[in-house]
Short mmCIF file of C-alpha atoms and ligand atoms in Angstrom, two decimals:
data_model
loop_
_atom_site.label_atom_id
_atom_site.label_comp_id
_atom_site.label_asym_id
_atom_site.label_seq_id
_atom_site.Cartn_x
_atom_site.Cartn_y
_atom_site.Cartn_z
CA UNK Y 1 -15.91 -25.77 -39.71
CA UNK Y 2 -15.51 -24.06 -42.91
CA UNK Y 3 -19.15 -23.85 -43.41
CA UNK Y 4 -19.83 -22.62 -39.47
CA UNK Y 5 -17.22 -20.00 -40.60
CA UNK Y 6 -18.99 -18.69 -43.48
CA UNK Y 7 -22.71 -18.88 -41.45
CA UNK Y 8 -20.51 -16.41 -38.90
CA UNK Y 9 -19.75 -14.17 -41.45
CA UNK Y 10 -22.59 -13.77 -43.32
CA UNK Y 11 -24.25 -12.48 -40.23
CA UNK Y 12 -20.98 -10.31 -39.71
CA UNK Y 13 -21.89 -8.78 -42.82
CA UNK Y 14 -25.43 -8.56 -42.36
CA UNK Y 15 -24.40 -6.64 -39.41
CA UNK Y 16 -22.63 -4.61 -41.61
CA UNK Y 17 -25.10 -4.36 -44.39
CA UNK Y 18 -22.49 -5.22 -46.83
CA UNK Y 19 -23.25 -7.33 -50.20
CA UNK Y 20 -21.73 -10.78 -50.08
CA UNK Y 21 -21.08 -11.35 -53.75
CA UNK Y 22 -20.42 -7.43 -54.74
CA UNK Y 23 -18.49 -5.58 -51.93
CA UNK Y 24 -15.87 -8.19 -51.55
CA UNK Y 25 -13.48 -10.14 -52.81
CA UNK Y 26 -12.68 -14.06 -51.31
CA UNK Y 27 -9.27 -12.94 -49.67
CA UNK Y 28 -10.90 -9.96 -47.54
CA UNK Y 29 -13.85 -12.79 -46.48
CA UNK Y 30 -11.00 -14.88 -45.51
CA UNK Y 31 -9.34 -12.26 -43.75
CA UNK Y 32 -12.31 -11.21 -41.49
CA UNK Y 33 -12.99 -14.85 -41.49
CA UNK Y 34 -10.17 -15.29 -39.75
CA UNK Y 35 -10.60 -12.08 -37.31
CA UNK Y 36 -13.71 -13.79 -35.63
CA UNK Y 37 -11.48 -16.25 -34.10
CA UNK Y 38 -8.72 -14.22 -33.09
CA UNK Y 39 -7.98 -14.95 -29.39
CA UNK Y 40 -8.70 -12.05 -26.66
CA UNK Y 41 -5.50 -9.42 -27.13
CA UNK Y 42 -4.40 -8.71 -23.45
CA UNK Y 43 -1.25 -6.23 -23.29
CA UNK Y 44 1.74 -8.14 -22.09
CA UNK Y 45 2.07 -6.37 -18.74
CA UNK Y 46 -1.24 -7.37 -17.57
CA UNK Y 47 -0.49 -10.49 -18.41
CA UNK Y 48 3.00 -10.90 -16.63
CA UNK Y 49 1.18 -9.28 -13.56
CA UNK Y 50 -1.60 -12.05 -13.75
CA UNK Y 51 0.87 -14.49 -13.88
CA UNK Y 52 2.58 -13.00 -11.08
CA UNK Y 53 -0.61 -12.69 -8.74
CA UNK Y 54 -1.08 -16.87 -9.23
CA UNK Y 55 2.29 -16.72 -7.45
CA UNK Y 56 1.30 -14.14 -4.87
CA UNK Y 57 -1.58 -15.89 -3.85
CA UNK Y 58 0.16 -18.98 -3.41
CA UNK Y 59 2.69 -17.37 -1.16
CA UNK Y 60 -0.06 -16.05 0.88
CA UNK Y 61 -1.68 -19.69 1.50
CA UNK Y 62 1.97 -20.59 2.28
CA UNK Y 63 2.29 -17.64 4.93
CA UNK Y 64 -1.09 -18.81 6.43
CA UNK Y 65 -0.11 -22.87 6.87
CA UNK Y 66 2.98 -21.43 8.65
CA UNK Y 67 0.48 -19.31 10.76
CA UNK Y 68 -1.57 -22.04 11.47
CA UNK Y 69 1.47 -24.26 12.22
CA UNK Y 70 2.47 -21.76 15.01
CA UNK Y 71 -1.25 -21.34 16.38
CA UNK Y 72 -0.98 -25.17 16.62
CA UNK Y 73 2.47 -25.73 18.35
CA UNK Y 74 0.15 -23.06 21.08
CA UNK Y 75 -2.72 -25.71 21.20
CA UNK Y 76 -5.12 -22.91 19.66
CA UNK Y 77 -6.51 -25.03 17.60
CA UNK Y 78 -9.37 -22.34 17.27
CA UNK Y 79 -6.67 -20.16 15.66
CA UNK Y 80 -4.54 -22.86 13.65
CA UNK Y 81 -7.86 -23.84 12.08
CA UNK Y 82 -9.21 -20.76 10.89
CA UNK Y 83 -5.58 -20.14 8.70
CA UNK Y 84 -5.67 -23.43 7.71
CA UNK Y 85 -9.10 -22.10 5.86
CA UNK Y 86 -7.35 -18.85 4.92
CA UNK Y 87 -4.58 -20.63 3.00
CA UNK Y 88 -7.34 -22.99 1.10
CA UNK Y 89 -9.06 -19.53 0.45
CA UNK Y 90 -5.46 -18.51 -1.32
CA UNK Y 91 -4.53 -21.51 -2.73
CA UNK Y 92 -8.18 -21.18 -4.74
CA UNK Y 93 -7.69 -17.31 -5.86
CA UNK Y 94 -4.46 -18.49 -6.99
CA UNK Y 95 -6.59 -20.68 -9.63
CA UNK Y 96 -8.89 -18.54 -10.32
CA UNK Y 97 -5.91 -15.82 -11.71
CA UNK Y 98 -4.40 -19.46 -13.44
CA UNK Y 99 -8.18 -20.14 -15.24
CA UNK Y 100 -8.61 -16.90 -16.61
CA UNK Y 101 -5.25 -16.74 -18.02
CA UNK Y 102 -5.99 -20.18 -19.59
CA UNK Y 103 -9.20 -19.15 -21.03
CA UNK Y 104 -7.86 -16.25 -22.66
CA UNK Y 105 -5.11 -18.42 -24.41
CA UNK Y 106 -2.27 -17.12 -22.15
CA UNK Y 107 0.99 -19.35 -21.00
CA UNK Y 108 1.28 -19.31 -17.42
CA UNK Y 109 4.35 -19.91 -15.90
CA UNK Y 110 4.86 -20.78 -12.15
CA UNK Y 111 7.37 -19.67 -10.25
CA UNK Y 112 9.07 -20.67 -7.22
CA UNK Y 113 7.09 -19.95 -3.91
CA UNK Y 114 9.17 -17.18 -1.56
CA UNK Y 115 9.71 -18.90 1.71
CA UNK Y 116 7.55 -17.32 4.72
CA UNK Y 117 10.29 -15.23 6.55
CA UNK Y 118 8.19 -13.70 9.61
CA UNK Y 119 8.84 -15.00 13.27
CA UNK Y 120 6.06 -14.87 15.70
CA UNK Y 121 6.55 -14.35 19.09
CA UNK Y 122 2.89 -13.89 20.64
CA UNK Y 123 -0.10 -14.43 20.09
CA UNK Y 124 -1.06 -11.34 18.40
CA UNK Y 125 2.33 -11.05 16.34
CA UNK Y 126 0.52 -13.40 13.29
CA UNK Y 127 -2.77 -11.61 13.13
CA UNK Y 128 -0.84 -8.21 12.73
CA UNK Y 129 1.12 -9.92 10.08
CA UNK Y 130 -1.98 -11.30 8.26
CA UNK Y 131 -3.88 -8.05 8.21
CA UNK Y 132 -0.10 -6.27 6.72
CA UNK Y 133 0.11 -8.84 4.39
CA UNK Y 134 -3.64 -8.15 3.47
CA UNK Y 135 -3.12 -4.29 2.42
CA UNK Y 136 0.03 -5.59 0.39
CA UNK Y 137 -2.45 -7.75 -1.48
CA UNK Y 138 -4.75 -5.03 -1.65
CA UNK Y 139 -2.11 -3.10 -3.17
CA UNK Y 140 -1.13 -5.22 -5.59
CA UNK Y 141 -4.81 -6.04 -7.23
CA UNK Y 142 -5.31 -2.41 -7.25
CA UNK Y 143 -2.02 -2.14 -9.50
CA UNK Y 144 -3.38 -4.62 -12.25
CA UNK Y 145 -6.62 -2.88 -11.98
CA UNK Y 146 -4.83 0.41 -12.53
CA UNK Y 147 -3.16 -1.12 -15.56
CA UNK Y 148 -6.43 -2.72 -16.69
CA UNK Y 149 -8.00 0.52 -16.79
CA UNK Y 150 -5.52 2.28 -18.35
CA UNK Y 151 -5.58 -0.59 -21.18
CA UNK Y 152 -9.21 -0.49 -21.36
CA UNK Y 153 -9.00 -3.91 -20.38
CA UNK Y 154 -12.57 -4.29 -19.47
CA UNK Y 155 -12.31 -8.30 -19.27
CA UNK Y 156 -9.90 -7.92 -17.06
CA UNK Y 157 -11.34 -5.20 -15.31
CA UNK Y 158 -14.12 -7.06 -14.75
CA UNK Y 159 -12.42 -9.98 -13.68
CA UNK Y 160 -10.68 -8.11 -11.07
CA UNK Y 161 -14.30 -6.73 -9.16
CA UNK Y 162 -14.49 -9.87 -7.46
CA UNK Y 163 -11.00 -9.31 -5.98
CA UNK Y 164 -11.33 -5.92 -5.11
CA UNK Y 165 -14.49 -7.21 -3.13
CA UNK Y 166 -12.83 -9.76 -1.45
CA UNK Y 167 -9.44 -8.12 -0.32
CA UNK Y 168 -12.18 -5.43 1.45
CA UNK Y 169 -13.44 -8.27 3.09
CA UNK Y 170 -10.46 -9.74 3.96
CA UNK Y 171 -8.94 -7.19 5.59
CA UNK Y 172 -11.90 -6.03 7.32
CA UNK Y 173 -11.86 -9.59 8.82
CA UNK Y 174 -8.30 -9.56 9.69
CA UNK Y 175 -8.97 -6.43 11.45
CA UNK Y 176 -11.92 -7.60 13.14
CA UNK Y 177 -9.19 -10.84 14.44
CA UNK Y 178 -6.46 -8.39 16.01
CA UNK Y 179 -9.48 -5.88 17.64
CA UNK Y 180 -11.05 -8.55 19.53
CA UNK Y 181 -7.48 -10.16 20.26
CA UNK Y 182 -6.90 -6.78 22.02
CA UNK Y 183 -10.65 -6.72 24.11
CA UNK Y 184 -10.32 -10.35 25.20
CA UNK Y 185 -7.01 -12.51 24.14
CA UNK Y 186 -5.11 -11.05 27.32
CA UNK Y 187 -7.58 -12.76 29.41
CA UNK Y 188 -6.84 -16.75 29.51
CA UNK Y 189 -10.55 -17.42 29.53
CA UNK Y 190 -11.17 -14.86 26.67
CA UNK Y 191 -8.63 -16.44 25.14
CA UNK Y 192 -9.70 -19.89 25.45
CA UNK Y 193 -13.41 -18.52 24.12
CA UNK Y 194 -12.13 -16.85 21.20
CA UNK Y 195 -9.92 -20.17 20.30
CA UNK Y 196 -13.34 -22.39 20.46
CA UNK Y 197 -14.97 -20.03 17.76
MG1 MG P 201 -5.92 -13.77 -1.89
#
């Protein structure tokens, strides 16, 4: 190791068009030695907000099995199926925030999971609820971006484009559920149709 240290830092200080044996002394090598293996530095609030997103997600695969649990005491199996998919979908970006904290050396710590609170009472009521709880989500990537940038956090930053992508898409999907609730779902044979999709 000591050796793969030293092979790191002489091409440091190539870099740097220094003279090994003449511009320094054994303590500053060690020193900037040392600095090549510093971890990542990530300002605390970005990473208490990362940590907190692992348990946002996770709250939104919890509001989607209790979505898909009232699709299925319906029989729209159609329905109950496609949240089932939506709260694997959360349940994975909830990872994803958990991996990158891991591989930048961060200690996540998990929370307890709110309790879905919403109480449907049509068939419509859960897709209005999914696409609300969509722009919240929106909302609250755009915050850590937000801090991110103001950081110049560009790990992070980067990180985060894949999120901002996908909340775009999710809500456009959501969407696209409650609009074509609203030209067919009143029907009992559009309904049935869009359930079998
Ligand atoms: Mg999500």
């Amino acid at each position: 190791l000591q050796f793969k240290k030293l092979e790191i830092h002489k091409v440091f200080l190539r870099f740097l068009n220094f003279n090994l044996e003449q511009n320094l002394s054994p303590l500053i090598l060690a020193d900037l030695t040392d600095a090549c293996y510093m971890r990542y530095f990530m300002n605390n609030n970005i990473a208490k907000l990362l940590n907190e997103q692992i348990n946002k997600e996770l709250y939104s695969a919890y509001l989607y099995l209790d979505i898909a649990n009232y699709y299925d005491s319906l029989d729209l199996d159609g329905y109950a199926n496609y949240y089932m998919i939506q709260a694997q979908e959360e349940r994975d970006h909830a990872l994803l925030f958990m991996k990158y904290m891991q591989n930048n050396g961060l200690k996540v710590t998990l929370e307890a999971i709110g309790k879905p609170d919403k109480s449907f009472d049509s068939v419509l009521a859960p897709l209005e609820v999914a696409a609300e709880h969509e722009r919240y989500v929106t909302a609250l990537i755009n915050a850590i971006y937000h801090e991110a940038h103001e950081a110049k956090d560009y790990r992070t930053m980067k990180f985060l484009d894949w999120f901002v992508d996908e909340q775009m898409e999710e809500e456009e999907n959501a969407d696209k559920m409650i609009s074509r609730y609203k030209l067919f779902g009143d029907d009992p044979k559009g309904l049935y149709l869009l359930d079998q999709e």
